[in-house]
PDB file of C-alpha atoms in Angstrom:
ATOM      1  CA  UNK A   1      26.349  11.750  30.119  1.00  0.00           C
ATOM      2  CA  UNK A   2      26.049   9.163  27.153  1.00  0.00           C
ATOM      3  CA  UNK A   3      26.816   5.688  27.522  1.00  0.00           C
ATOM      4  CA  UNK A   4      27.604   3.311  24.933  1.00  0.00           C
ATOM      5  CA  UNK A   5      25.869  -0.320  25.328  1.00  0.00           C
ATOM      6  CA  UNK A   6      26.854  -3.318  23.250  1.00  0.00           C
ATOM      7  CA  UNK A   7      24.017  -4.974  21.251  1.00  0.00           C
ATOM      8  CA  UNK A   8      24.227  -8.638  19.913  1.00  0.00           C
ATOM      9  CA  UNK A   9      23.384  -8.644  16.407  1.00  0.00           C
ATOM     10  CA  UNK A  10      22.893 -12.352  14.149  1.00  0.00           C
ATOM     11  CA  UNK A  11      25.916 -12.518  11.955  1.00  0.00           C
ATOM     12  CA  UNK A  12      23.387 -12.690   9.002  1.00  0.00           C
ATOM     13  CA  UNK A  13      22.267  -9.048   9.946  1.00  0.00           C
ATOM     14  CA  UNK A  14      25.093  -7.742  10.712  1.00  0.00           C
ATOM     15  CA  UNK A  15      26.728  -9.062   7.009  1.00  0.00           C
ATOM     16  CA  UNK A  16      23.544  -7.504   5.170  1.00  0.00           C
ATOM     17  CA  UNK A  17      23.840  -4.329   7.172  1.00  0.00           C
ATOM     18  CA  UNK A  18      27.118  -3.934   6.216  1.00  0.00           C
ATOM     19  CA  UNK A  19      26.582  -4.650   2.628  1.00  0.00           C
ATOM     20  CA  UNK A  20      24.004  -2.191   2.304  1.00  0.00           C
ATOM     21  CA  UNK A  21      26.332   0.196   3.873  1.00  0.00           C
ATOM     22  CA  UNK A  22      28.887  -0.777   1.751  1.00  0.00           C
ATOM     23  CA  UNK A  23      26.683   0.637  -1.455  1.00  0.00           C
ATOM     24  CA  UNK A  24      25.567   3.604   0.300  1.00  0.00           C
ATOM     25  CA  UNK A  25      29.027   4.418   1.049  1.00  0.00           C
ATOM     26  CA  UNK A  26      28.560   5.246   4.880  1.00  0.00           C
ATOM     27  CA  UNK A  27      29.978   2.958   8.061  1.00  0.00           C
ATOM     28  CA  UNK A  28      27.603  -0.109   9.414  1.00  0.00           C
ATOM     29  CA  UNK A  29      27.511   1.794  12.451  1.00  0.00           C
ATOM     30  CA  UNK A  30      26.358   4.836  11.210  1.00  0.00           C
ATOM     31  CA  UNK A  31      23.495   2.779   8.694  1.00  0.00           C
ATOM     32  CA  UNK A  32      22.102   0.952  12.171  1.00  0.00           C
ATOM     33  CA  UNK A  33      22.492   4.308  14.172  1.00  0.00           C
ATOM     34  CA  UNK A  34      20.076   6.113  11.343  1.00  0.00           C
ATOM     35  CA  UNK A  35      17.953   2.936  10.748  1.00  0.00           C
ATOM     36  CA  UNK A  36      17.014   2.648  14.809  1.00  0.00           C
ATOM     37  CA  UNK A  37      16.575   6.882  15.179  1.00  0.00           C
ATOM     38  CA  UNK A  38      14.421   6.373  12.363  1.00  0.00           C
ATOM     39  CA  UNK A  39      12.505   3.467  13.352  1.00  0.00           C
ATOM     40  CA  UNK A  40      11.864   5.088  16.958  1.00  0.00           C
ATOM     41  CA  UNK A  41      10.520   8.133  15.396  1.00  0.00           C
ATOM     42  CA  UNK A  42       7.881   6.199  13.947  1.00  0.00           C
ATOM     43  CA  UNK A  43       7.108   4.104  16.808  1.00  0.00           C
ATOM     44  CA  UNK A  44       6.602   7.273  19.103  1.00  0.00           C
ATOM     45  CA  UNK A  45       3.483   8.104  16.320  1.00  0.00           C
ATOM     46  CA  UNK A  46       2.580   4.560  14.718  1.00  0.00           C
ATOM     47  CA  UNK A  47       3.114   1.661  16.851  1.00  0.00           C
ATOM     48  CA  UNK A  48       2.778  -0.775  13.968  1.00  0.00           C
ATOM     49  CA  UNK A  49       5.364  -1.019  12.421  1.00  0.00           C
ATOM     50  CA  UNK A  50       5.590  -3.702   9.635  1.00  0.00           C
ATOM     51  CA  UNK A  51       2.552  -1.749   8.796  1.00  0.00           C
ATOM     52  CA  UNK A  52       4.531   1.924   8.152  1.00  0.00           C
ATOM     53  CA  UNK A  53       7.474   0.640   6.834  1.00  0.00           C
ATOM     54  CA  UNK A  54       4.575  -1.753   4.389  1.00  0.00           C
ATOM     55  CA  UNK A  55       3.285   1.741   3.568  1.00  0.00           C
ATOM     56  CA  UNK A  56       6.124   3.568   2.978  1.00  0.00           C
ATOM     57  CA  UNK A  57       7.740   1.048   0.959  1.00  0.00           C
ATOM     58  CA  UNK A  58       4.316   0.623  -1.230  1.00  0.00           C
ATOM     59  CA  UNK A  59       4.044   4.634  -1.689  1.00  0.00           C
ATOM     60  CA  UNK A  60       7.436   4.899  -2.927  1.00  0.00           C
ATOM     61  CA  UNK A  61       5.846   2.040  -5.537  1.00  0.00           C
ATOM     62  CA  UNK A  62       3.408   4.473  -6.726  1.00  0.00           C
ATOM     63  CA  UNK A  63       5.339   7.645  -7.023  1.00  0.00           C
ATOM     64  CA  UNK A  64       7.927   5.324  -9.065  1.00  0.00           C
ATOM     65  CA  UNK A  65       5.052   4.319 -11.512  1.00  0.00           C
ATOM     66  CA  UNK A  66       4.121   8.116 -11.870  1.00  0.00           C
ATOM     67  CA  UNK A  67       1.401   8.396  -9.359  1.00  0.00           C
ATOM     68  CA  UNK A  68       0.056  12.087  -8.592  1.00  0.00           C
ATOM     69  CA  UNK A  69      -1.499  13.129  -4.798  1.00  0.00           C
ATOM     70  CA  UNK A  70      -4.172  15.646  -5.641  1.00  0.00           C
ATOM     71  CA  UNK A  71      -6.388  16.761  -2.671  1.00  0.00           C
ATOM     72  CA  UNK A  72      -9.599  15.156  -2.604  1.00  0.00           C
ATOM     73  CA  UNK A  73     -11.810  18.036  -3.295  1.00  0.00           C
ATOM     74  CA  UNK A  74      -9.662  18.982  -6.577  1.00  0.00           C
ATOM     75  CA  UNK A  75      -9.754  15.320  -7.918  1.00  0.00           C
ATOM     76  CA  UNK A  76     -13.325  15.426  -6.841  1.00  0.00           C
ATOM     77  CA  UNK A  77     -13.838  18.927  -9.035  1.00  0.00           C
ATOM     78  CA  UNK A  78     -11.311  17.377 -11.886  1.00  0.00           C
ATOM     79  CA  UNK A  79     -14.099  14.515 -12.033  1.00  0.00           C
ATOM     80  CA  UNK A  80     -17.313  15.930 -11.939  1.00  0.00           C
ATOM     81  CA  UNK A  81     -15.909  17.962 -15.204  1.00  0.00           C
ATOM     82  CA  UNK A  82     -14.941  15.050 -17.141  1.00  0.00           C
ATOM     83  CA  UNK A  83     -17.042  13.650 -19.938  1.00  0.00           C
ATOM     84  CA  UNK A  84     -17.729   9.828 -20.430  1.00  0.00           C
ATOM     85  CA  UNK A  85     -14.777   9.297 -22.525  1.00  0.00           C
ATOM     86  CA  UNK A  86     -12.304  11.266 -20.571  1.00  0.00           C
ATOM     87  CA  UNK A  87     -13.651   8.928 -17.643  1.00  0.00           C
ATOM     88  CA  UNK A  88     -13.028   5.908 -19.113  1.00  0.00           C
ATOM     89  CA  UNK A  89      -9.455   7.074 -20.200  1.00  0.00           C
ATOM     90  CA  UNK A  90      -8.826   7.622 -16.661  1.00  0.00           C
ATOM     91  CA  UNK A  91     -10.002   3.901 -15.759  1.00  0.00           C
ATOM     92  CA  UNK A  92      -8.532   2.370 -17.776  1.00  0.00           C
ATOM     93  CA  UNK A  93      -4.819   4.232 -16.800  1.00  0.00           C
ATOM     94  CA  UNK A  94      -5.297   3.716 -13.021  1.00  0.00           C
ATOM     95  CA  UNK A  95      -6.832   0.067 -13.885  1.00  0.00           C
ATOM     96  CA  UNK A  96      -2.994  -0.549 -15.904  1.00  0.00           C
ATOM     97  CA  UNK A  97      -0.780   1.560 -13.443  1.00  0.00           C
ATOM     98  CA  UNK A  98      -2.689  -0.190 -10.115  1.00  0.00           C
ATOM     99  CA  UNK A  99      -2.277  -3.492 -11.692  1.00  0.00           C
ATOM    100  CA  UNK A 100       1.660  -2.865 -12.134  1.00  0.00           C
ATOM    101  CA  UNK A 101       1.637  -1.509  -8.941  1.00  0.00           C
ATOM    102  CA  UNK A 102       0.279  -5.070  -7.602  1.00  0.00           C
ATOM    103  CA  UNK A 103       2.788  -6.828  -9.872  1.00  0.00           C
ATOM    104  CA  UNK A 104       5.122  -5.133  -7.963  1.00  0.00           C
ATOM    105  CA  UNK A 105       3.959  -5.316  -4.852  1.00  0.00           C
ATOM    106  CA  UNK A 106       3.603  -9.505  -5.131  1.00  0.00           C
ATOM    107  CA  UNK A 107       7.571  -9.915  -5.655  1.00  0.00           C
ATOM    108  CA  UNK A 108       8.597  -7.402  -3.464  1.00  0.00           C
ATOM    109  CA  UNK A 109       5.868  -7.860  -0.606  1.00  0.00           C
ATOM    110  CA  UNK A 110       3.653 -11.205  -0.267  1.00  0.00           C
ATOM    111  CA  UNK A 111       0.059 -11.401  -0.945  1.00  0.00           C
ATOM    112  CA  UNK A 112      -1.753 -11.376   2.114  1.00  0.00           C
ATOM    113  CA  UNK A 113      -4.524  -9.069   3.651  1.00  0.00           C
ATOM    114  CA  UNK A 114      -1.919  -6.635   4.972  1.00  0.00           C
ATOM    115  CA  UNK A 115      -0.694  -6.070   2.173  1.00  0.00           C
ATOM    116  CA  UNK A 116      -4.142  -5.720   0.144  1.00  0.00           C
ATOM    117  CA  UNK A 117      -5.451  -3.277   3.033  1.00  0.00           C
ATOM    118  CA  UNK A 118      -2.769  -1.065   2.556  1.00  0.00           C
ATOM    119  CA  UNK A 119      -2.624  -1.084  -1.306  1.00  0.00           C
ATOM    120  CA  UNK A 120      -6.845  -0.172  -1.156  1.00  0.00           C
ATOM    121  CA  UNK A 121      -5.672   2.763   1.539  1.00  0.00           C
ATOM    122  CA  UNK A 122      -2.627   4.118  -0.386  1.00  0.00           C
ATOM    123  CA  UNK A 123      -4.743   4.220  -3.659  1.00  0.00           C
ATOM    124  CA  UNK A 124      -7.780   5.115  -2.548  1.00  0.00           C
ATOM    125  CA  UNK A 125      -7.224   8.400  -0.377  1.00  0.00           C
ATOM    126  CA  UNK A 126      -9.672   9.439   2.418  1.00  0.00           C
ATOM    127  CA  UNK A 127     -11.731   6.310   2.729  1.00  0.00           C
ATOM    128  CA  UNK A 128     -11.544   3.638   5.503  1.00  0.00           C
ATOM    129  CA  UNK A 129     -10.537   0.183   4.901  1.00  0.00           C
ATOM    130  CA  UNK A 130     -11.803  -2.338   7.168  1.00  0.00           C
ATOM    131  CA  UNK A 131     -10.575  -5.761   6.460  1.00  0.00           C
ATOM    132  CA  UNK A 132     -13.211  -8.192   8.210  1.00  0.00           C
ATOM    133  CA  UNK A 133     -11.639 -12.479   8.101  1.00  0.00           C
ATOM    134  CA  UNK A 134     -14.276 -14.644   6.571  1.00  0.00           C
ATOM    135  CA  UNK A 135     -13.016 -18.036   7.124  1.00  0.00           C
ATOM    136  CA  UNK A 136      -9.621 -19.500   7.257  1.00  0.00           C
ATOM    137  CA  UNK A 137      -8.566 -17.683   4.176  1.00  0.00           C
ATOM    138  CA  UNK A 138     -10.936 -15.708   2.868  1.00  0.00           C
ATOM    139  CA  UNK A 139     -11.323 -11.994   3.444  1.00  0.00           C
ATOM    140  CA  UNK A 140     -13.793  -8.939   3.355  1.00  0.00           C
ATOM    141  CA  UNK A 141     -12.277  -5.135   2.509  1.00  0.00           C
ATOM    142  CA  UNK A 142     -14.376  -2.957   3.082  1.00  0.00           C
ATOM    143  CA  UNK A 143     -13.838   0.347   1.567  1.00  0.00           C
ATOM    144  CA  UNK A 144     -16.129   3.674   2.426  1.00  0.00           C
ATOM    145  CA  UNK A 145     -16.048   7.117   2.497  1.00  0.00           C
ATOM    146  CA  UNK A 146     -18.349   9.912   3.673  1.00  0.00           C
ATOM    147  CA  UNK A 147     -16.822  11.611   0.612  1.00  0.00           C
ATOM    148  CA  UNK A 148     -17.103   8.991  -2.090  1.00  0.00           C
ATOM    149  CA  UNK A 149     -18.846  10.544  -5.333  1.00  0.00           C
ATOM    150  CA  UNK A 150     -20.247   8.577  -8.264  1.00  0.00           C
ATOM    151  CA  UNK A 151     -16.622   9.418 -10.267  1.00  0.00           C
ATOM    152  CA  UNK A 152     -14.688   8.419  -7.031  1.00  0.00           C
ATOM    153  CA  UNK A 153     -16.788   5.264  -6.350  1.00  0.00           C
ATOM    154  CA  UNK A 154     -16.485   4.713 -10.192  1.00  0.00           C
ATOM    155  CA  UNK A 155     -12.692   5.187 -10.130  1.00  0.00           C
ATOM    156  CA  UNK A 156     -12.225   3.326  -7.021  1.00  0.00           C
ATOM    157  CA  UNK A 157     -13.368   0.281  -8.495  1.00  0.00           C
ATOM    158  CA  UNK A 158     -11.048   0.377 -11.683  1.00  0.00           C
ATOM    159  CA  UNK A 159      -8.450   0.857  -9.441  1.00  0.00           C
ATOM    160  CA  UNK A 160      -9.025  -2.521  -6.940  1.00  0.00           C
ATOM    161  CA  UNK A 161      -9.855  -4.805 -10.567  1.00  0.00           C
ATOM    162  CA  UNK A 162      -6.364  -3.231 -11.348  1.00  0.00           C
ATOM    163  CA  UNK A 163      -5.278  -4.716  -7.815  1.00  0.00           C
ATOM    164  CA  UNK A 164      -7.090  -7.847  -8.056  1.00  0.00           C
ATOM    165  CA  UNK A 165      -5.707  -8.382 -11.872  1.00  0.00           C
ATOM    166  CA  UNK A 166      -1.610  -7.702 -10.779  1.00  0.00           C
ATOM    167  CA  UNK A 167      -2.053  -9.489  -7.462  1.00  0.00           C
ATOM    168  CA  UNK A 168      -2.995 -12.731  -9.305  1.00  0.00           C
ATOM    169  CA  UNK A 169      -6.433 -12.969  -7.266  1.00  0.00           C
ATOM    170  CA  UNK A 170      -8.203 -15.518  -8.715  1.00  0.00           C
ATOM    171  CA  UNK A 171     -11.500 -16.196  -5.720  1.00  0.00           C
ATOM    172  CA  UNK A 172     -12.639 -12.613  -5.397  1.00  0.00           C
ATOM    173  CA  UNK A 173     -16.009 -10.844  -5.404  1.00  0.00           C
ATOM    174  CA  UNK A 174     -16.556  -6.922  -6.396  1.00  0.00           C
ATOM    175  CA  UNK A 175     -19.302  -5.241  -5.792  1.00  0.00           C
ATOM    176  CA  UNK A 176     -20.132  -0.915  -5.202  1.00  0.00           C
ATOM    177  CA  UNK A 177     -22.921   0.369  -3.355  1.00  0.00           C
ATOM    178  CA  UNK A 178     -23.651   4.472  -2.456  1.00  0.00           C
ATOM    179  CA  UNK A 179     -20.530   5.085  -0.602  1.00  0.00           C
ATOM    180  CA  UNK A 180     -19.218   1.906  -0.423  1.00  0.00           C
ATOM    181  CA  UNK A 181     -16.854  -0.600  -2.074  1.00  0.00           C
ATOM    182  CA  UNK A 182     -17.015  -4.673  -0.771  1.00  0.00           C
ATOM    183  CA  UNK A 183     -13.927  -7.108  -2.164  1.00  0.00           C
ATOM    184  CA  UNK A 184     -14.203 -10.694  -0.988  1.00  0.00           C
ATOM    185  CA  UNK A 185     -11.164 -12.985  -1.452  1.00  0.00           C
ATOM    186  CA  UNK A 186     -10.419 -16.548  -0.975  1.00  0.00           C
ATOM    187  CA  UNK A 187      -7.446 -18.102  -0.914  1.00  0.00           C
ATOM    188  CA  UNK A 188      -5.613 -15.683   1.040  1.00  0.00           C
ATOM    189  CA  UNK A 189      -2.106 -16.752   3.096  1.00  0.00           C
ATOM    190  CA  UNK A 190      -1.268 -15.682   6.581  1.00  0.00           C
ATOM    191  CA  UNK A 191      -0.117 -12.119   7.257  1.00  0.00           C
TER     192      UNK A 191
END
């Protein structure tokens, strides 16, 4: 036997919710029904949520700026093929599309660590992010893999100046080591 319960919504939520409905052409009801099945389903798997719907919302970014999922060991095969030049081609694309990416990602979504974790995980497939706080505002990402290659260590660096250049990060350290990536910044806001 269902029962219905009454929920007390702010006006200011319930006006957006029913604008948004509105465009999508479907009741407010039926938008909040879907928007809380939705959000539960992702709660039973993920229990951070600003972080999934962060993610989602940032890998819908990339497939809108033409971004490609390849399995690792086919871009890592694709790689070890290419010659200098072709390399460098590739750089300098993901370097460009990363760096719109960020542009994006700064109007949409503020610039905090949060938000610079998840870009380094969306973009960089298969490695581990660990974001370490330096200070009051200053940050370490630590990117690694067990799979990283010369080309992917290579590429994974074009990509994060790309992230560094659209995010507008102005205190920042880079560095690469064998399997690992290191990106200080200062300056950072809360999450």
């Amino acid at each position: 036997m269902s029962s219905r319960r009454f929920v007390a919504l702010p006006e200011k939520l319930l006006s957006e919710a029913v604008k948004i409905a509105e465009k999508l052409g479907i009741p407010y009801t039926v938008l909040i029904e879907r928007i809380l099945s939705e959000v539960l389903q992702v709660l039973k798997h993920k229990k951070n949520l600003l972080e999934s719907l962060s993610a989602v919302d940032a890998f819908d970014d990339i497939r809108k700026l033409g971004g490609v999922i390849l399995p690792a060991s086919v871009a890592r095969e694709i790689l070890k093929g290419l010659d200098r030049e072709s390399m460098s081609r590739v750089c300098r694309e993901l370097d460009r599309v990363a760096a719109w990416y960020a542009e994006l990602g700064k109007v949409k979504r503020s610039v905090n660590p949060t938000e610079i974790g998840t870009s380094l995980t969306l973009w960089i497939p298969g490695a581990n992010v660990d974001v370490v706080r330096e200070g009051e505002k200053n940050y370490k990402f630590v990117v690694s893999s067990v799979n990283f290659t010369e080309e992917l260590l290579e590429l994974s660096r074009c990509i994060a100046e790309g992230l560094i250049r659209g995010y507008g990060l102005d205190s920042y350290e880079l560095h690469t080591e064998p399997s690992v990536l290191v990106l200080r910044v200062g300056g950072l806001g809360e999450e």
